[in-house]
Every structure is written in C-alpha cells, then in structure tokens.
Coordinates of C-alpha atoms in Angstrom, one line a residue:
X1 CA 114.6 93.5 129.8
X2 CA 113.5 95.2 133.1
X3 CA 116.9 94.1 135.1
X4 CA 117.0 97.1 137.7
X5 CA 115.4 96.1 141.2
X6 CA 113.5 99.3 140.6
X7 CA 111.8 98.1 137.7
X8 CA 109.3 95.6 137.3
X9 CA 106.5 94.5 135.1
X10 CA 102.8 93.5 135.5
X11 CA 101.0 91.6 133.0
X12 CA 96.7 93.4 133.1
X13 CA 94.2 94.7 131.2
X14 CA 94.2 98.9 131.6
X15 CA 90.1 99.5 132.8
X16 CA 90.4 103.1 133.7
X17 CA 92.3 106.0 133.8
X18 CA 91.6 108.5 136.8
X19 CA 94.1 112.1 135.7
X20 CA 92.6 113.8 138.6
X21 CA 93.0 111.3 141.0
X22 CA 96.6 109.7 139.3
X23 CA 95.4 106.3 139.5
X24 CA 95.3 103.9 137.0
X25 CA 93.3 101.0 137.1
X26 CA 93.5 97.1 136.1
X27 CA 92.2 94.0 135.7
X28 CA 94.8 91.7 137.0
X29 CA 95.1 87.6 135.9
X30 CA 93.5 86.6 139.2
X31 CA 90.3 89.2 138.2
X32 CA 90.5 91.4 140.5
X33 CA 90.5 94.9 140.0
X34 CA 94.0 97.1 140.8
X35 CA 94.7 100.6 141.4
X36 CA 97.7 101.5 140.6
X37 CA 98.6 105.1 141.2
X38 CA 101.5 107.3 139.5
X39 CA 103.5 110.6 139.5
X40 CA 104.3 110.4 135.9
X41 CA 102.2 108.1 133.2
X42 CA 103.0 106.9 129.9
X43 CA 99.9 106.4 128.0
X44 CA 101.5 103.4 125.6
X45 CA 98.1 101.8 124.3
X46 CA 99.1 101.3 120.8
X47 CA 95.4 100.5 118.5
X48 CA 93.2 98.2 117.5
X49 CA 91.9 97.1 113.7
X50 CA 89.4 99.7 112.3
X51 CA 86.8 97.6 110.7
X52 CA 85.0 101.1 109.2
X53 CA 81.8 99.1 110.0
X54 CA 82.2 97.1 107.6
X55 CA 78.9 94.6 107.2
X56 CA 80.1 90.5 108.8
X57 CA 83.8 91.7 108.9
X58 CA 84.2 91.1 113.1
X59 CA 82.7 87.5 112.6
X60 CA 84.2 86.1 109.8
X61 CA 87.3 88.3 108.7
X62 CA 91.1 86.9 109.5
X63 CA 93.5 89.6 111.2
X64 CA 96.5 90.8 110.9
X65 CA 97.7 92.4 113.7
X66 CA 98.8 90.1 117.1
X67 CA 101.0 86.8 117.0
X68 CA 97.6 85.1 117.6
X69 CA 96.1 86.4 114.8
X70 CA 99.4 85.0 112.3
X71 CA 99.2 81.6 114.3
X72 CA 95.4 81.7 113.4
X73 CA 95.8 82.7 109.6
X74 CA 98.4 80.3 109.0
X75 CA 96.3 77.3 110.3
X76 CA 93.7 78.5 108.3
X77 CA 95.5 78.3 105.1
X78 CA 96.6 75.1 105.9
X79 CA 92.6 74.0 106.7
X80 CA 92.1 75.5 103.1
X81 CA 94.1 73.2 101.3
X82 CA 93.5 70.0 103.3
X83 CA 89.9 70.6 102.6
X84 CA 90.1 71.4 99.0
X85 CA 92.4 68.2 98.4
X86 CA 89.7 66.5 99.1
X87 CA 86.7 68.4 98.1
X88 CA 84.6 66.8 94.7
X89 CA 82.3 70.2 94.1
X90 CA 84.5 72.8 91.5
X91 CA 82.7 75.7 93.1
X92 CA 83.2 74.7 97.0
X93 CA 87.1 73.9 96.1
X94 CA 87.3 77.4 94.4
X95 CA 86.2 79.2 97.2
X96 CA 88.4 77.0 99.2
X97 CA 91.5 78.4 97.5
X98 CA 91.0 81.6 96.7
X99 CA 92.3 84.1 99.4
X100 CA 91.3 88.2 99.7
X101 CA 93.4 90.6 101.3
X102 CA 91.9 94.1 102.2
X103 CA 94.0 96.5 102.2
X104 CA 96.9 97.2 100.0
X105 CA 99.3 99.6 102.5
X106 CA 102.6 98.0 104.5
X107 CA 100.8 95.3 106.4
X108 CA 98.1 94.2 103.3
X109 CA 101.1 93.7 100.5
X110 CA 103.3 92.0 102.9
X111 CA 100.2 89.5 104.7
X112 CA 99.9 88.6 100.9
X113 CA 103.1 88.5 99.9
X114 CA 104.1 85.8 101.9
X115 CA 100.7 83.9 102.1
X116 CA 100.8 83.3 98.4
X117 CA 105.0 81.8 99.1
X118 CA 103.9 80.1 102.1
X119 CA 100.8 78.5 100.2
X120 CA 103.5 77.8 96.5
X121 CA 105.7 76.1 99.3
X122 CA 103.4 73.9 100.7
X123 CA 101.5 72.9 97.4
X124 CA 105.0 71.4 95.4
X125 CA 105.4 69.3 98.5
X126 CA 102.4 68.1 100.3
X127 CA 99.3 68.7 97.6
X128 CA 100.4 68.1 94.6
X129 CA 96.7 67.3 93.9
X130 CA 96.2 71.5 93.7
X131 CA 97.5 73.3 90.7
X132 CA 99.4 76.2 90.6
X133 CA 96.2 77.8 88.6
X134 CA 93.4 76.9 91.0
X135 CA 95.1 79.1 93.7
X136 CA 93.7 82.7 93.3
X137 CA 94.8 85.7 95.5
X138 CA 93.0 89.1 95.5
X139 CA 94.3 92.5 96.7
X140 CA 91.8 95.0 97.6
X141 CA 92.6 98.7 98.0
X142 CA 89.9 101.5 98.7
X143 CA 92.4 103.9 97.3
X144 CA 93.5 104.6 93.4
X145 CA 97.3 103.1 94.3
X146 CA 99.8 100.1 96.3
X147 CA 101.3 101.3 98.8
X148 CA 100.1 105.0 99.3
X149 CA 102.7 105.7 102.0
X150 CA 105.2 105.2 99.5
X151 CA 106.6 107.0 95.8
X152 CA 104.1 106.2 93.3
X153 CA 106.8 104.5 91.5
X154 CA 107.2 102.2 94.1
X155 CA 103.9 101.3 94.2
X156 CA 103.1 100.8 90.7
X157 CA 106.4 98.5 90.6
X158 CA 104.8 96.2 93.7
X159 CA 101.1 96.2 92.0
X160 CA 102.9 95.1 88.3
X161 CA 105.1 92.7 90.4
X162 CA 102.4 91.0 92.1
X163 CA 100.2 91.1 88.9
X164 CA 103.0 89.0 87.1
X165 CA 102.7 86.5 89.9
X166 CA 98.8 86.3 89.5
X167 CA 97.2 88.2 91.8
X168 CA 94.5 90.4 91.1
X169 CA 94.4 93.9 92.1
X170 CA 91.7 95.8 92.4
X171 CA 92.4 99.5 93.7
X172 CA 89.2 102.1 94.2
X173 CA 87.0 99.2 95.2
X174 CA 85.9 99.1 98.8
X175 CA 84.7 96.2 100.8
X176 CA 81.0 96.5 100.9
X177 CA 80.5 93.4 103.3
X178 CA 82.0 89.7 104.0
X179 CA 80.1 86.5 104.1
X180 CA 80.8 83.1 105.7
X181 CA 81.4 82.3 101.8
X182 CA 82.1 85.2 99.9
X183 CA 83.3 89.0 100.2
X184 CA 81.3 91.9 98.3
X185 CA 82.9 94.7 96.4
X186 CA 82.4 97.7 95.0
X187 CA 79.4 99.9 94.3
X188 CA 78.4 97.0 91.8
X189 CA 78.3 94.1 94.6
X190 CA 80.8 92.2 92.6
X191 CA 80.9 89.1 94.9
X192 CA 84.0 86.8 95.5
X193 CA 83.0 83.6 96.8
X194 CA 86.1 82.6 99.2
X195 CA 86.5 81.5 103.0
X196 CA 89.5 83.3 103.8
X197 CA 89.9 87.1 104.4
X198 CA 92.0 88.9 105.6
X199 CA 91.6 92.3 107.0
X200 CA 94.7 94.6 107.5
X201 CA 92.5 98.2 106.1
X202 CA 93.2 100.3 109.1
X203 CA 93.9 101.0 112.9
X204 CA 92.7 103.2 115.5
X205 CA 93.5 104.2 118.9
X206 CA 91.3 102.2 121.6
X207 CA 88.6 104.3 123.1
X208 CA 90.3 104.4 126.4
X209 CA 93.0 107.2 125.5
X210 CA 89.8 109.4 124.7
X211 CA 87.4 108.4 127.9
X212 CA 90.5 109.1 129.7
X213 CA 89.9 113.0 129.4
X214 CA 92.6 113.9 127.6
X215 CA 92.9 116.3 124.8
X216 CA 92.4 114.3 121.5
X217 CA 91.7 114.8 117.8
X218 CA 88.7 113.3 115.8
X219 CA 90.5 110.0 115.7
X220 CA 90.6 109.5 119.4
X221 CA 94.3 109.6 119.8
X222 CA 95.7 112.1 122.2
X223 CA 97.4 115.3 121.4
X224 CA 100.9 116.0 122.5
X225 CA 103.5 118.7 122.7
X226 CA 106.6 117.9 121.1
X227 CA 108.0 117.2 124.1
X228 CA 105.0 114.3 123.8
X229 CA 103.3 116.1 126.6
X230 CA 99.5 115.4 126.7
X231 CA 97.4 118.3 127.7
X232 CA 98.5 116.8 131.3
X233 CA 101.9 117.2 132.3
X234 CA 102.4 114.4 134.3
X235 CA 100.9 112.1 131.1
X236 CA 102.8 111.6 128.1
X237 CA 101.4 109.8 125.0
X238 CA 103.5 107.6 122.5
X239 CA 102.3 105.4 119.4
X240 CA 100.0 104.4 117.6
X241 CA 97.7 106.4 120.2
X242 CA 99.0 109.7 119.7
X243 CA 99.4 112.5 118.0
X244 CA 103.0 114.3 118.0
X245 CA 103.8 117.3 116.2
X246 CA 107.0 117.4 113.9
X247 CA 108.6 120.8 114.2
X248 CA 111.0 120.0 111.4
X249 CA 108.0 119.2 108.8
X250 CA 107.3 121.9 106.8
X251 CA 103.7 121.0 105.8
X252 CA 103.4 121.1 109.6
X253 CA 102.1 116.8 109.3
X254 CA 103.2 115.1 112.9
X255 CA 104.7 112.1 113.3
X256 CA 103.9 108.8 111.4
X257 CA 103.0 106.5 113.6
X258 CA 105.0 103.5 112.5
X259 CA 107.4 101.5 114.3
X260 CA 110.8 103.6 113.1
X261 CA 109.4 106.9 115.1
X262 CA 108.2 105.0 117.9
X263 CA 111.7 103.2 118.5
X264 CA 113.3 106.7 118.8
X265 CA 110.1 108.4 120.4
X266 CA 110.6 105.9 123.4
X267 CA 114.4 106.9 123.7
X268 CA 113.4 110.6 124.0
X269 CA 110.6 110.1 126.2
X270 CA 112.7 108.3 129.1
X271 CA 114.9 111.4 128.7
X272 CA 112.6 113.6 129.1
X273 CA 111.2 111.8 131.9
X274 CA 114.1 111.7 133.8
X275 CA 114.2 115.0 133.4
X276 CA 111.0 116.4 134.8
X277 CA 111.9 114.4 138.0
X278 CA 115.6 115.8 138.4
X279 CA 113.3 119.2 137.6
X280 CA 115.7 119.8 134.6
X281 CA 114.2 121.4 130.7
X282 CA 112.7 118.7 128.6
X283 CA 113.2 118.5 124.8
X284 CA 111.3 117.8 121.9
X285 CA 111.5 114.9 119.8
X286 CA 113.5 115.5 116.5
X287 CA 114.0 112.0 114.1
X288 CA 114.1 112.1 110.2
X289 CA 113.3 108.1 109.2
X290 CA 116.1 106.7 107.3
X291 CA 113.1 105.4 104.8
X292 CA 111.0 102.8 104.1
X293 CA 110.8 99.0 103.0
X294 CA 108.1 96.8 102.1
X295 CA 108.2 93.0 101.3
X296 CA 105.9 92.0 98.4
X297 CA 106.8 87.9 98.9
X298 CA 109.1 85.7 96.6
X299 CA 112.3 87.2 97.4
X300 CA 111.3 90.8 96.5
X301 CA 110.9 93.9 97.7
X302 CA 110.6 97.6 97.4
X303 CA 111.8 100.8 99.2
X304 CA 113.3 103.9 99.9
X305 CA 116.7 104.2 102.0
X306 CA 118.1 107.7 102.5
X307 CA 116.2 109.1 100.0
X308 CA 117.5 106.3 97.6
X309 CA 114.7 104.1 95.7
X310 CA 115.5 100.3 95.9
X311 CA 113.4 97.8 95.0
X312 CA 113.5 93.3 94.2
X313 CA 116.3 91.4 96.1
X314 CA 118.4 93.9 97.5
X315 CA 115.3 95.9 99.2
X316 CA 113.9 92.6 100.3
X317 CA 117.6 91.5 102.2
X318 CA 117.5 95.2 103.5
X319 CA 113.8 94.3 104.6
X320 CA 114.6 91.4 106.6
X321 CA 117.9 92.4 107.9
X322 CA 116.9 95.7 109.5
X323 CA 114.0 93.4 111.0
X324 CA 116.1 91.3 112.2
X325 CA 118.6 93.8 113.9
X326 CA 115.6 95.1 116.0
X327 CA 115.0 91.7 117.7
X328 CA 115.1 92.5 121.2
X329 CA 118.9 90.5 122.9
X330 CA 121.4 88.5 120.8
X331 CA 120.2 85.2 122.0
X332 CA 116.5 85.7 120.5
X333 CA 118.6 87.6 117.3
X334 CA 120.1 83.7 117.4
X335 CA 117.2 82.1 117.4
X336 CA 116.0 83.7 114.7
X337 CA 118.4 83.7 112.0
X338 CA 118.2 79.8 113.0
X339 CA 114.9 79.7 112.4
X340 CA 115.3 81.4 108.7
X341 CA 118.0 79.4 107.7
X342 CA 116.3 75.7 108.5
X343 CA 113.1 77.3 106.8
X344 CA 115.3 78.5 103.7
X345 CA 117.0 74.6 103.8
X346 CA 114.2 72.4 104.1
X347 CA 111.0 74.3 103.8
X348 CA 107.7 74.9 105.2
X349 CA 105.5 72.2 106.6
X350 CA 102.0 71.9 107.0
X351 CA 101.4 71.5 110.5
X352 CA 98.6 73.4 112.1
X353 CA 99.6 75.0 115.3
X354 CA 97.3 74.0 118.3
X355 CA 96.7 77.5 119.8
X356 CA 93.7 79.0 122.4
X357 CA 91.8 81.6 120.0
X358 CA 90.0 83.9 122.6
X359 CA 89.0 87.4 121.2
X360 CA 91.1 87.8 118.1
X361 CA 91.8 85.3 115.3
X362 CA 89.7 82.8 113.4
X363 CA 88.9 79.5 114.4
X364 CA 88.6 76.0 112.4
X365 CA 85.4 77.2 111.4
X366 CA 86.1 80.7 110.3
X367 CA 84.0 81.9 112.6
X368 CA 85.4 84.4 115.4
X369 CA 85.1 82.7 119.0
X370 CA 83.3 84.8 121.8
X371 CA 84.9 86.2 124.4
X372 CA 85.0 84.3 127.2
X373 CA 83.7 85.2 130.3
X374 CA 86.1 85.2 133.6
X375 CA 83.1 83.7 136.8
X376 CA 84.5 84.6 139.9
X377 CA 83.9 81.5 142.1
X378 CA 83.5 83.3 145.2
X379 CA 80.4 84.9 143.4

C-alpha cells in the first residue's frame, strides 16, 4: 500500500515514547532495541481487551479481537464437538457444547451469531451424532439491553431474534469469574458449566499512550483538538486511543471510536499533516456516520442507514457488502467474494487450522499459552 520511495514500513513492537526528546523507540524482529526519531508522530496504538478484572478470565477466556484470536476460537469449536462425539459422561458432553459469550454490544452479537451458524453447519454434515438440542449458546450482557449503541428497537428485535433461535440471553448479569469448566454469574453465583468463553465485554487504550506523557482522560486515551492535536503539536492521536471532540454534536459527546470515524479520521489527519509541514492552517475533523449495522448470524441482521431502521436479510446483505467494499485493493476484494461464494456452495469444514498461539488466543487445552521469552544468544 506504501508504493512511494518515500514511504516505507517497519514491522516492531513500540517500547517508549520520548516527546521531549522526539524519539520513539522499538523492539525490532532481531530484538534489538531502535530509536527512531520524528518531526511529526502519529500515535495510532489502537486497544487491547478490558478484562474489568474479572476473576480466571486472562487464563481461560477465548478473544475476540486479532485474526489469531478467530483462528484460535474456531479450532476450539471444532475441539468441542470432536470431543463431545465421543464423550460417554452427559454432564462432561454438556459442558462440551455449550458456548458463552460476554458481552452483548457489536462484536459479542456478531462472535455469536456466526458461532452458532458455523457450529449448525458443521453438525448436519460431520456429527450427526449431536443434536440440534444439546447445543446451548449463552449471551451475557452487564447492561439492561442488546446492542446499547443502537435504537432500542433494534436491540430488542436482535435479543427476540436470537431467543427464537435458542440462545439464552441474560442482560443485567455480570461475569463474576470463569473456570477451566464453568463461568459464574450474577450476584447469585449462578454457574454455567462450559469450556468455551468468549470474551468481547470491552476495550481500552494500552498504557503506553498515557506513560507517554500526554494529556489523557480517566481511560488512558489521549486528548485531542479537533484538529486531532494532542496536547503536543507535533503528536496527533487517532483511534481507539483517543479522544476527539465532535464540534457538530450538540450534547458536546466526541467521536465514537469505531472503525467508520477512524476511516475518515485518517483521511483528515494526512491533510492536516501535510499541512503543518507546508506551514499552511489545519482543519478539524467533521464526519456524520452514515449509520450502523450489526449481523446477528443466519442470514439476518439489524441497522440503521441514513437515519433509516433496517433490519433481517436486507440489513445483513448491507452488512456484508459495505464490509466487503472496505477490503483494502481489488485483487484481495477478489479473493474474497471467492471465498464467500465456495463457502455459500459447499459449506464449512471441520478442519482445525494449525497456527502458533503466542500471547493471545486459546490453545488445545483452553488454557492461554505464556508469552515466550526472546534469549539473546550473544547473552
């Protein structure tokens, strides 16, 4: 994407952040350390799962959030059923197939959504020895509704939806803590024996943007200008990681951070960018989203397009098509819609994808791996 000889990208880990100095620096794949120093920054970071604390939920939850963490989720499904097909004890197979989601926002109704097709896919073809009744699905939501970030209409349409499909959805229950074999709710302790969580509840800004020394709020993510000036002039802040003010909101809320504003935040900031150099006035950031759309699984959806509420098979087409139109290059756009028709044709299979779980994901076991440690063999 980078195709100017001006331009080029490094693939590191961010360590440290020196403002006074304009250096940043990086762990690099040969792990060394690299300072790299600049006239203008872009602090970019995006965030990382908020776990609230949550009691066992870092060792044995499932996330939802990097391509690692999908690979890992959907080989764990696929574990699930091989080992219930041939499990003998009732209770151990239960636990086996039965699935909780936390979280019942964008990414919690959509990560169950398609679990429960994916898993109604693969049972007609390759278990047949499952029923359709033993499989059990929870949604859990600390707050009173579906999709908060929606119309309550909306929302009350996905939680009925996915309530006629069997799910069970429990809204005002928090996660109290998660065990190798079962999940407790509520004040009450209600326990769900089950081997599979998955954890979608929240996401903050990493810790880096704040030790940086810039000006942020009580979540850690910087505070900008609307120009998306930090409290530094040469650093701007974009994302998940930041806080920019919407002058056109009249409750005075800033920007969502979802993927819509961030699209059209990045388009701005070069602008602006360019600008400062060439010594010229930058502008603030002005976007009104065209809406919102959510997939809730089998061919259904729900959402709100320029101010118009859709919601079943024309939101979920809208869903995946505006998806689809923001794959980066025609070729990979290709590739894709390739990839969805052969799926839609002859289905899904159950083979389990042989990939390296480092730091995020679940293993075979269910059981996060440890980080491993880089030795320097010069040490």
């Amino acid at each position: 994407m980078l195709r100017k000889r001006s331009s080029w990208a490094l693939t590191a880990t961010v360590e440290k952040i020196d403002l006074d100095g304009q250096v940043v620096t990086v762990l690099g794949g040969d792990g060394d350390e690299h300072r790299l120093a600049f006239d203008t920054l872009v602090v970019a970071l995006g965030g990382e799962t908020s776990t609230f604390n949550i009691r066992g939920i870092n060792d044995y939850a499932a996330g939802m959030k990097t391509l690692a963490d999908a690979f890992a989720l959907r080989n764990r499904v696929v574990e699930m059923l091989e080992r219930a097909e041939l499990e003998a004890d009732a209770a151990e197979r239960q636990a086996q197939l039965t699935f909780v989601v936390g979280g019942a926002g964008f990414s919690g109704v959509e990560t169950a959504g398609e679990i429960e097709d994916f898993i109604r896919r693969l049972r007609r073809r390759y278990y047949r020895a499952i029923g359709a009744e033993e499989i059990r699905v929870y949604l859990v939501e600390l707050k009173d509704r579906v999709l908060p970030e929606m119309p309550a209409e909306m929302g009350e349409y996905a939680a009925r939806t996915l309530a006629r499909r069997g799910f069970e959805v429990l809204l005002n229950t928090p996660i109290r803590e998660v065990r190798p074999d079962a999940v407790v709710l509520g004040d009450q302790k209600r326990e769900i024996p089950t081997r599979t969580l998955i954890w979608t509840g929240g996401v903050r800004p990493l810790p880096l943007v704040a030790d940086s020394g810039l000006e942020c709020d009580r979540g850690g993510r910087a505070i900008t200008r609307p120009t998306m000036q930090t409290s530094n002039p040469a650093v701007f802040a974009i994302g998940d990681c930041a806080v920019i003010p919407n002058p056109d909101d009249p409750e005075g809320r800033p920007h969502a951070p979802t993927a819509q504003n961030a699209v059209r935040e990045a388009r701005r900031l070069a602008q602006n960018i360019l600008a400062r150099i060439d010594g010229r006035p930058i502008r603030d950031f002005h976007y009104e989203p065209l809406g919102t759309l959510a997939s809730i699984g089998h061919h259904t959806g729900v959402g709100v397009v320029f101010g118009v509420r859709v919601r079943g098979l024309i939101a979920w087409f809208m869903w995946r098509g505006y998806y689809w139109l923001r794959v980066p290059g025609f070729n990979r756009k290709v590739r894709v819609a390739i990839d969805w028709m052969l799926g839609a044709v002859f289905g899904s299979d159950p083979v389990q994808l042989k990939v390296e779980y480092d730091t995020v994901g679940l293993g075979p076991s269910g059981v996060r791996r440890p980080r491993r440690r880089f030795i320097d063999p010069r040490s």
